[in-house]
Backbone as numpy.savetxt, mean C-alpha at the origin, in Angstrom:
# Nx Ny Nz CAx CAy CAz Cx Cy Cz
-13.73 -12.83 19.30 -12.37 -12.49 18.93 -11.95 -13.16 17.63
-12.40 -14.40 17.40 -12.01 -15.11 16.18 -12.47 -14.39 14.92
-13.67 -13.81 14.96 -14.17 -13.08 13.79 -13.27 -11.87 13.53
-12.90 -11.16 14.57 -12.01 -10.01 14.43 -10.67 -10.44 13.83
-10.12 -11.54 14.32 -8.84 -12.02 13.80 -8.92 -12.35 12.31
-9.99 -12.99 11.90 -10.16 -13.36 10.49 -10.35 -12.11 9.63
-11.23 -11.21 10.07 -11.48 -9.98 9.31 -10.19 -9.17 9.18
-9.47 -9.03 10.28 -8.22 -8.26 10.27 -7.21 -8.88 9.32
-7.05 -10.18 9.38 -6.07 -10.84 8.52 -6.46 -10.73 7.05
-7.74 -10.85 6.77 -8.21 -10.68 5.38 -7.91 -9.27 4.90
-8.20 -8.26 5.72 -7.96 -6.86 5.32 -6.48 -6.59 5.09
-5.64 -7.07 6.00 -4.19 -6.86 5.84 -3.68 -7.65 4.63
-4.24 -8.83 4.41 -3.86 -9.62 3.23 -4.27 -8.93 1.93
-5.47 -8.36 1.90 -5.90 -7.61 0.72 -5.00 -6.41 0.48
-4.65 -5.71 1.56 -3.76 -4.55 1.44 -2.40 -4.98 0.89
-1.83 -6.02 1.46 -0.51 -6.50 1.01 -0.59 -6.97 -0.44
-1.65 -7.67 -0.79 -1.81 -8.15 -2.16 -1.97 -7.01 -3.15
-2.77 -6.03 -2.80 -2.97 -4.86 -3.66 -1.65 -4.13 -3.85
-0.91 -3.94 -2.78 0.38 -3.24 -2.88 1.38 -4.03 -3.71
1.40 -5.34 -3.54 2.31 -6.19 -4.30 2.00 -6.08 -5.80
0.73 -6.19 -6.15 0.34 -6.15 -7.56 0.60 -4.77 -8.17
0.28 -3.71 -7.44 0.53 -2.37 -7.98 2.02 -2.18 -8.21
2.83 -2.55 -7.22 4.28 -2.29 -7.34 4.94 -3.18 -8.38
4.72 -4.48 -8.30 5.48 -5.41 -9.12 4.75 -5.85 -10.38
3.47 -5.55 -10.50 2.73 -5.90 -11.70 2.37 -4.67 -12.51
1.51 -3.86 -11.97 1.00 -2.69 -12.69 2.12 -1.71 -13.05
2.96 -1.36 -12.07 4.00 -0.37 -12.34 5.01 -0.86 -13.36
5.35 -2.13 -13.29 6.28 -2.69 -14.29 5.66 -2.66 -15.68
4.37 -2.94 -15.75 3.70 -2.94 -17.06 3.63 -1.53 -17.64
3.24 -0.55 -16.83 3.09 0.80 -17.40 4.45 1.43 -17.70
5.50 0.97 -17.03 6.82 1.54 -17.32 7.29 1.17 -18.73
6.68 0.15 -19.31 7.06 -0.29 -20.66 6.24 0.38 -21.75
5.27 1.19 -21.36 4.41 1.86 -22.33 5.09 3.09 -22.91
4.67 3.52 -24.10 5.18 4.80 -24.62 4.85 5.92 -23.63
5.67 6.95 -23.61 5.55 8.01 -22.61 4.14 8.57 -22.48
3.49 8.91 -23.60 2.16 9.53 -23.51 1.13 8.58 -22.91
1.21 7.30 -23.27 0.28 6.30 -22.73 0.61 6.04 -21.26
1.89 6.01 -20.92 2.31 5.84 -19.53 1.70 6.93 -18.65
1.85 8.17 -19.07 1.34 9.30 -18.27 -0.18 9.21 -18.13
-0.88 8.93 -19.22 -2.35 8.82 -19.16 -2.78 7.67 -18.24
-2.07 6.55 -18.33 -2.40 5.40 -17.49 -2.13 5.70 -16.02
-1.00 6.34 -15.73 -0.66 6.69 -14.35 -1.72 7.62 -13.76
-2.12 8.61 -14.51 -3.15 9.55 -14.04 -4.45 8.80 -13.77
-4.85 7.92 -14.69 -6.08 7.15 -14.52 -6.02 6.25 -13.29
-4.86 5.62 -13.07 -4.70 4.77 -11.88 -4.83 5.58 -10.60
-4.18 6.73 -10.56 -4.25 7.57 -9.36 -5.70 7.97 -9.10
-6.41 8.39 -10.14 -7.80 8.82 -9.97 -8.69 7.68 -9.48
-8.41 6.46 -9.91 -9.22 5.31 -9.49 -8.83 4.83 -8.10
-7.53 4.68 -7.87 -7.08 4.08 -6.61 -7.13 5.04 -5.42
-7.24 6.35 -5.68 -7.27 7.29 -4.56 -8.53 7.16 -3.71
-9.51 6.42 -4.18 -10.72 6.16 -3.41 -10.65 4.79 -2.75
-10.30 3.78 -3.52 -10.32 2.41 -3.03 -9.24 2.14 -1.98
-8.02 2.54 -2.27 -6.89 2.21 -1.40 -7.01 2.85 -0.01
-7.36 4.13 0.12 -7.49 4.68 1.47 -8.53 3.96 2.33
-9.62 3.53 1.71 -10.63 2.77 2.47 -10.02 1.47 2.99
-9.26 0.79 2.15 -8.61 -0.45 2.55 -7.56 -0.20 3.62
-6.77 0.87 3.47 -5.74 1.19 4.46 -6.38 1.46 5.82
-7.37 2.33 5.86 -8.01 2.69 7.14 -8.63 1.46 7.79
-9.33 0.65 7.00 -9.96 -0.56 7.54 -8.93 -1.53 8.11
-7.86 -1.76 7.36 -6.82 -2.69 7.80 -6.12 -2.19 9.06
-5.82 -0.90 9.11 -5.12 -0.35 10.28 -6.03 -0.38 11.51
-7.28 0.03 11.36 -8.19 0.01 12.52 -8.42 -1.41 13.04
-8.60 -2.35 12.14 -8.77 -3.75 12.57 -7.50 -4.26 13.24
-6.35 -3.86 12.74 -5.07 -4.30 13.33 -4.88 -3.71 14.72
-5.24 -2.45 14.89 -5.17 -1.83 16.22 -6.07 -2.61 17.19
-7.27 -2.93 16.75 -8.20 -3.67 17.61 -7.63 -5.03 18.00
-7.01 -5.71 17.05 -6.42 -7.03 17.33 -5.26 -6.90 18.31
-4.39 -5.93 18.09 -3.23 -5.74 18.98 -3.68 -5.38 20.38
-4.68 -4.53 20.50 -5.19 -4.13 21.83 -5.83 -5.34 22.52
-6.60 -6.12 21.77 -7.33 -7.25 22.37 -6.43 -8.42 22.71
-5.40 -8.66 21.92 -4.59 -9.86 22.12 -3.20 -9.66 21.53
-2.39 -8.88 22.19 -1.08 -8.55 21.63 -0.11 -9.72 21.77
0.83 -9.73 20.88 1.94 -10.67 20.93 3.11 -9.98 20.23
4.33 -10.46 20.43 5.46 -9.85 19.71 5.26 -9.85 18.19
4.67 -10.92 17.65 4.43 -10.98 16.20 3.46 -9.89 15.77
2.42 -9.70 16.57 1.42 -8.67 16.22 1.99 -7.27 16.39
2.82 -7.08 17.39 3.47 -5.77 17.54 4.35 -5.50 16.32
5.08 -6.51 15.88 5.90 -6.36 14.67 5.05 -6.06 13.45
3.92 -6.75 13.34 3.00 -6.49 12.24 2.48 -5.06 12.27
2.17 -4.58 13.47 1.67 -3.21 13.61 2.76 -2.19 13.27
3.99 -2.47 13.68 5.10 -1.58 13.33 5.25 -1.53 11.80
5.13 -2.67 11.14 5.20 -2.69 9.68 4.10 -1.85 9.06
2.89 -1.93 9.61 1.80 -1.11 9.08 2.03 0.38 9.32
2.63 0.71 10.46 2.96 2.12 10.73 3.98 2.61 9.69
4.99 1.80 9.40 5.97 2.17 8.36 5.24 2.36 7.03
4.34 1.46 6.70 3.57 1.57 5.48 2.78 2.88 5.43
2.08 3.19 6.50 1.25 4.41 6.54 2.13 5.66 6.43
3.25 5.69 7.15 4.14 6.85 7.09 4.72 7.02 5.68
5.16 5.93 5.07 5.71 6.00 3.71 4.63 6.46 2.73
3.41 6.05 2.99 2.30 6.46 2.12 2.02 7.95 2.25
1.73 8.37 3.46 1.25 9.74 3.66 2.34 10.79 3.60
3.58 10.38 3.83 4.69 11.33 3.70 5.39 11.22 2.35
5.14 10.12 1.63 5.87 9.87 0.38 5.00 9.82 -0.84
4.27 8.72 -1.02 3.56 8.52 -2.28 2.28 9.34 -2.40
1.58 9.58 -1.29 0.34 10.37 -1.38 0.60 11.78 -1.92
1.59 12.52 -1.39 1.85 13.84 -1.98 2.20 13.78 -3.47
2.93 12.74 -3.86 3.25 12.58 -5.29 1.98 12.32 -6.08
1.12 11.42 -5.57 -0.13 11.11 -6.26 -1.04 12.32 -6.38
-1.05 13.17 -5.38 -1.86 14.40 -5.45 -1.38 15.25 -6.63
-0.08 15.32 -6.81 0.46 16.06 -7.95 0.12 15.39 -9.28
0.26 14.08 -9.33 -0.04 13.33 -10.56 -1.51 13.51 -10.95
-2.37 13.54 -9.96 -3.80 13.71 -10.20 -4.09 14.96 -11.03
-3.26 15.98 -10.88 -3.47 17.26 -11.57 -2.64 17.41 -12.84
-1.88 16.39 -13.21 -1.09 16.48 -14.44 -2.00 16.61 -15.65
-1.53 17.34 -16.62 -2.19 17.41 -17.92 -1.55 16.32 -18.78
-2.30 15.31 -19.19 -1.68 14.22 -19.94 -1.06 14.67 -21.27
-1.57 15.76 -21.81 -1.02 16.27 -23.07 0.28 17.05 -22.85
0.49 17.51 -21.60 1.69 18.29 -21.30 2.13 18.00 -19.86
2.66 16.80 -19.61 3.09 16.48 -18.23 4.27 17.36 -17.83
4.54 17.47 -16.54 5.69 18.27 -16.11 6.99 17.74 -16.72
7.93 18.61 -16.89 9.21 18.23 -17.51 9.92 17.14 -16.69
9.73 17.12 -15.38 10.42 16.17 -14.51 9.55 14.95 -14.17
8.58 14.62 -15.00 7.65 13.55 -14.66 8.35 12.20 -14.48
9.38 11.93 -15.26 10.08 10.65 -15.13 10.83 10.56 -13.80
11.42 11.66 -13.35 12.08 11.68 -12.05 11.05 11.49 -10.93
9.89 12.10 -11.09 8.82 11.95 -10.11 8.38 10.50 -10.02
8.24 9.85 -11.15 7.86 8.43 -11.18 8.93 7.58 -10.50
10.19 7.84 -10.79 11.27 7.06 -10.15 11.26 7.25 -8.63
11.01 8.47 -8.17 10.93 8.72 -6.72 9.76 7.94 -6.13
8.61 7.98 -6.80 7.43 7.25 -6.33 7.75 5.76 -6.24
8.42 5.22 -7.26 8.75 3.80 -7.28 9.68 3.41 -6.14
10.66 4.24 -5.84 11.57 3.94 -4.71 10.81 3.88 -3.40
9.94 4.86 -3.19 9.14 4.88 -1.95 8.19 3.69 -1.93
7.64 3.35 -3.08 6.67 2.26 -3.14 7.29 0.90 -2.85
8.57 0.74 -3.12 9.24 -0.52 -2.73 9.15 -0.67 -1.20
9.41 0.41 -0.47 9.29 0.39 0.99 7.85 0.10 1.40
6.91 0.80 0.79 5.49 0.62 1.14 5.04 -0.82 0.91
5.28 -1.34 -0.28 4.79 -2.69 -0.60 5.48 -3.74 0.27
6.75 -3.53 0.56 7.47 -4.46 1.44 6.91 -4.41 2.85
6.67 -3.22 3.36 6.12 -3.08 4.71 4.75 -3.72 4.82
3.91 -3.55 3.82 2.58 -4.17 3.83 2.71 -5.70 3.81
3.61 -6.22 2.99 3.81 -7.66 2.92 4.36 -8.23 4.22
5.33 -7.55 4.80 5.89 -8.00 6.08 4.82 -7.97 7.17
4.01 -6.93 7.17 2.91 -6.85 8.15 1.98 -8.04 8.03
1.61 -8.38 6.80 0.73 -9.53 6.58 1.37 -10.83 7.08
2.63 -11.02 6.75 3.33 -12.24 7.19 3.37 -12.30 8.72
3.71 -11.20 9.38 3.81 -11.21 10.84 2.45 -11.44 11.50
1.39 -10.83 10.98 0.07 -11.08 11.55 -0.37 -12.53 11.29
0.01 -13.10 10.16 -0.31 -14.50 9.87 0.43 -15.43 10.83
1.72 -15.17 11.04 2.50 -15.97 11.98 1.90 -15.87 13.38
1.45 -14.69 13.77 0.84 -14.52 15.09 -0.41 -15.38 15.23
-1.23 -15.41 14.18 -2.44 -16.22 14.25 -2.12 -17.71 14.29
-1.16 -18.13 13.46 -0.76 -19.55 13.45 -0.20 -19.94 14.83
0.63 -19.07 15.41 1.21 -19.35 16.73 0.12 -19.43 17.79
-0.88 -18.58 17.69 -1.97 -18.59 18.65 -2.80 -19.86 18.54
-3.01 -20.32 17.33 -3.82 -21.52 17.12 -3.04 -22.79 17.44
-1.67 -22.63 17.36 -0.67 -23.63 17.58 -1.01 -24.94 18.03
């Protein structure tokens, strides 16, 4: 069980860290770029992260389910609820937007691309917060268990 707890916490921590950096680091940086460079960078990020992030999400969620089933606690249930919020915000919010961004022509982005980016950013605040809260709750659960 200890190996599962460590692996799960590492995966959720990586997910929370990746989401934090994308939202508060990468997105802030690209928002300051000239429009054409911003669009090209956003498209490149979507094309790169659409492979890496889903693998991390699935791994973190499956490991979290295993931990909650094997040794549930109120902290772990809260952590799992946070991950569910994260997954729902992702697959109902940012993933459909990213699918559209993936097909943008960098030389001629859609007329509403800035509104699309703002919508993505609003949803991503929820996603990154939910991932971070999940990590904190799973960490508190482990600390309480080791107590």
